[in-house]
Amino acid sequence: PVNPQAVHGQVEGAVVMGTGETIMEEVMYDGKGNILNPNLHDYLLMTAKDAPEIFSGIVESYEPEGPYGAKEIGEGATLPVLAAVAHAIANATGVWIKELPITPEKILKALKKKNKS
């Protein structure tokens, strides 16, 4: 059997990863293609302090193709986070940001552009 705590951990980790990718993680390059933030000091990752409160639930099912009837949980849980966060930001601000990460600077720029039109 699959450990339920491991499932919750995978889902919660995926939510943190997806949120971080959506609002803060960005590889930056200079004009020559060199990475400007090649380490964990300069490349921002979401930490436990930054993460939202997460409530995860489990819907048990059997997957005949998976090992012992199991299926993946971590990777698939990352994907809907981007859409959820992007929609929440758009609903709150009235502007769509179409480039990740969705930073405060990009939101402010989009709001200024919207107000000019």
Coordinates of C-alpha atoms in Angstrom, one line a residue:
P1 CA 0.0 0.0 0.0
V2 CA 1.0 3.6 -0.6
N3 CA 1.8 5.7 2.5
P4 CA -0.9 8.5 2.7
Q5 CA 1.6 10.9 4.3
A6 CA 4.0 10.4 1.3
V7 CA 1.1 11.3 -1.0
H8 CA 0.3 14.4 0.9
G9 CA 4.0 15.3 0.9
Q10 CA 4.2 14.9 -2.9
V11 CA 1.1 17.0 -3.4
E12 CA 2.2 19.8 -1.1
G13 CA 5.7 19.8 -2.5
A14 CA 4.2 20.0 -6.0
V15 CA 2.1 23.0 -5.0
V16 CA 5.1 24.8 -3.6
M17 CA 7.2 24.0 -6.7
G18 CA 4.4 25.1 -9.1
T19 CA 3.8 28.3 -7.1
G20 CA 7.5 29.1 -7.0
E21 CA 7.9 28.5 -10.8
T22 CA 4.9 30.8 -11.4
I23 CA 5.8 33.8 -9.3
M24 CA 9.5 33.8 -8.6
E25 CA 11.8 31.3 -10.3
E26 CA 13.7 32.7 -13.3
V27 CA 17.0 31.9 -14.9
M28 CA 18.6 35.2 -16.0
Y29 CA 21.2 35.6 -18.7
D30 CA 23.5 38.4 -19.8
G31 CA 23.9 39.5 -23.4
K32 CA 26.5 36.7 -24.1
G33 CA 24.2 33.9 -22.8
N34 CA 25.9 33.5 -19.4
I35 CA 23.7 32.6 -16.5
L36 CA 23.6 35.5 -14.0
N37 CA 22.0 33.6 -11.2
P38 CA 23.8 30.2 -11.2
N39 CA 23.5 29.4 -7.5
L40 CA 20.9 29.1 -4.8
H41 CA 21.9 32.5 -3.4
D42 CA 20.9 34.3 -6.6
Y43 CA 18.3 31.9 -8.1
L44 CA 15.2 32.4 -5.9
L45 CA 13.4 29.3 -4.8
M46 CA 10.2 29.3 -2.7
T47 CA 10.9 28.3 0.9
A48 CA 8.6 27.0 3.6
K49 CA 8.3 30.6 4.9
D50 CA 7.1 31.8 1.4
A51 CA 4.7 28.9 0.8
P52 CA 1.0 29.2 1.1
E53 CA -1.0 27.1 3.5
I54 CA -1.9 23.9 1.6
F55 CA -4.7 21.5 2.2
S56 CA -4.4 18.3 0.2
G57 CA -6.9 15.4 -0.1
I58 CA -6.6 11.9 -1.4
V59 CA -9.1 10.2 -3.8
E60 CA -8.1 6.5 -3.8
S61 CA -8.4 4.6 -7.0
Y62 CA -6.8 1.6 -8.7
E63 CA -4.6 2.0 -11.8
P64 CA -4.2 -1.4 -13.5
E65 CA -1.2 -0.2 -15.5
G66 CA 0.7 1.1 -12.5
P67 CA 3.0 -0.8 -10.1
Y68 CA 0.7 -2.4 -7.5
G69 CA -2.2 -0.3 -8.8
A70 CA -0.5 3.0 -8.0
K71 CA 0.0 6.1 -10.2
E72 CA 2.1 9.2 -10.2
I73 CA 1.2 12.1 -7.9
G74 CA 4.0 14.6 -7.7
E75 CA 4.5 15.8 -11.3
G76 CA 0.8 16.0 -12.2
A77 CA 0.0 18.1 -9.1
T78 CA 2.5 20.8 -10.2
L79 CA 0.8 21.7 -13.5
P80 CA -2.6 23.1 -12.4
V81 CA -0.9 25.4 -9.9
L82 CA 0.4 27.7 -12.7
A83 CA -3.1 28.2 -14.1
A84 CA -4.7 28.7 -10.7
V85 CA -2.1 31.3 -9.6
A86 CA -2.2 33.1 -13.0
H87 CA -6.0 33.2 -12.9
A88 CA -6.0 34.5 -9.3
I89 CA -3.6 37.3 -10.2
A90 CA -5.7 38.2 -13.3
N91 CA -8.9 38.2 -11.2
A92 CA -7.4 40.3 -8.5
T93 CA -5.7 42.9 -10.8
G94 CA -7.6 42.8 -14.1
V95 CA -4.5 42.2 -16.1
W96 CA -3.1 39.0 -17.7
I97 CA 0.6 38.4 -17.4
K98 CA 1.7 35.9 -20.2
E99 CA 5.3 35.4 -19.2
L100 CA 6.7 33.6 -16.2
P101 CA 7.5 34.3 -13.5
I102 CA 4.6 36.6 -12.8
T103 CA 6.4 39.2 -10.7
P104 CA 5.1 42.3 -8.9
E105 CA 7.2 44.4 -11.5
K106 CA 5.4 42.7 -14.4
I107 CA 2.0 43.2 -12.8
L108 CA 2.7 46.9 -12.1
K109 CA 3.9 47.4 -15.7
A110 CA 0.8 45.7 -17.1
L111 CA -1.5 47.8 -14.8
K112 CA 0.2 51.0 -16.0
K113 CA -0.2 50.0 -19.6
K114 CA -3.9 49.2 -19.0
N115 CA -4.5 52.5 -17.3
K116 CA -2.9 54.4 -20.2
S117 CA -5.4 52.8 -22.7

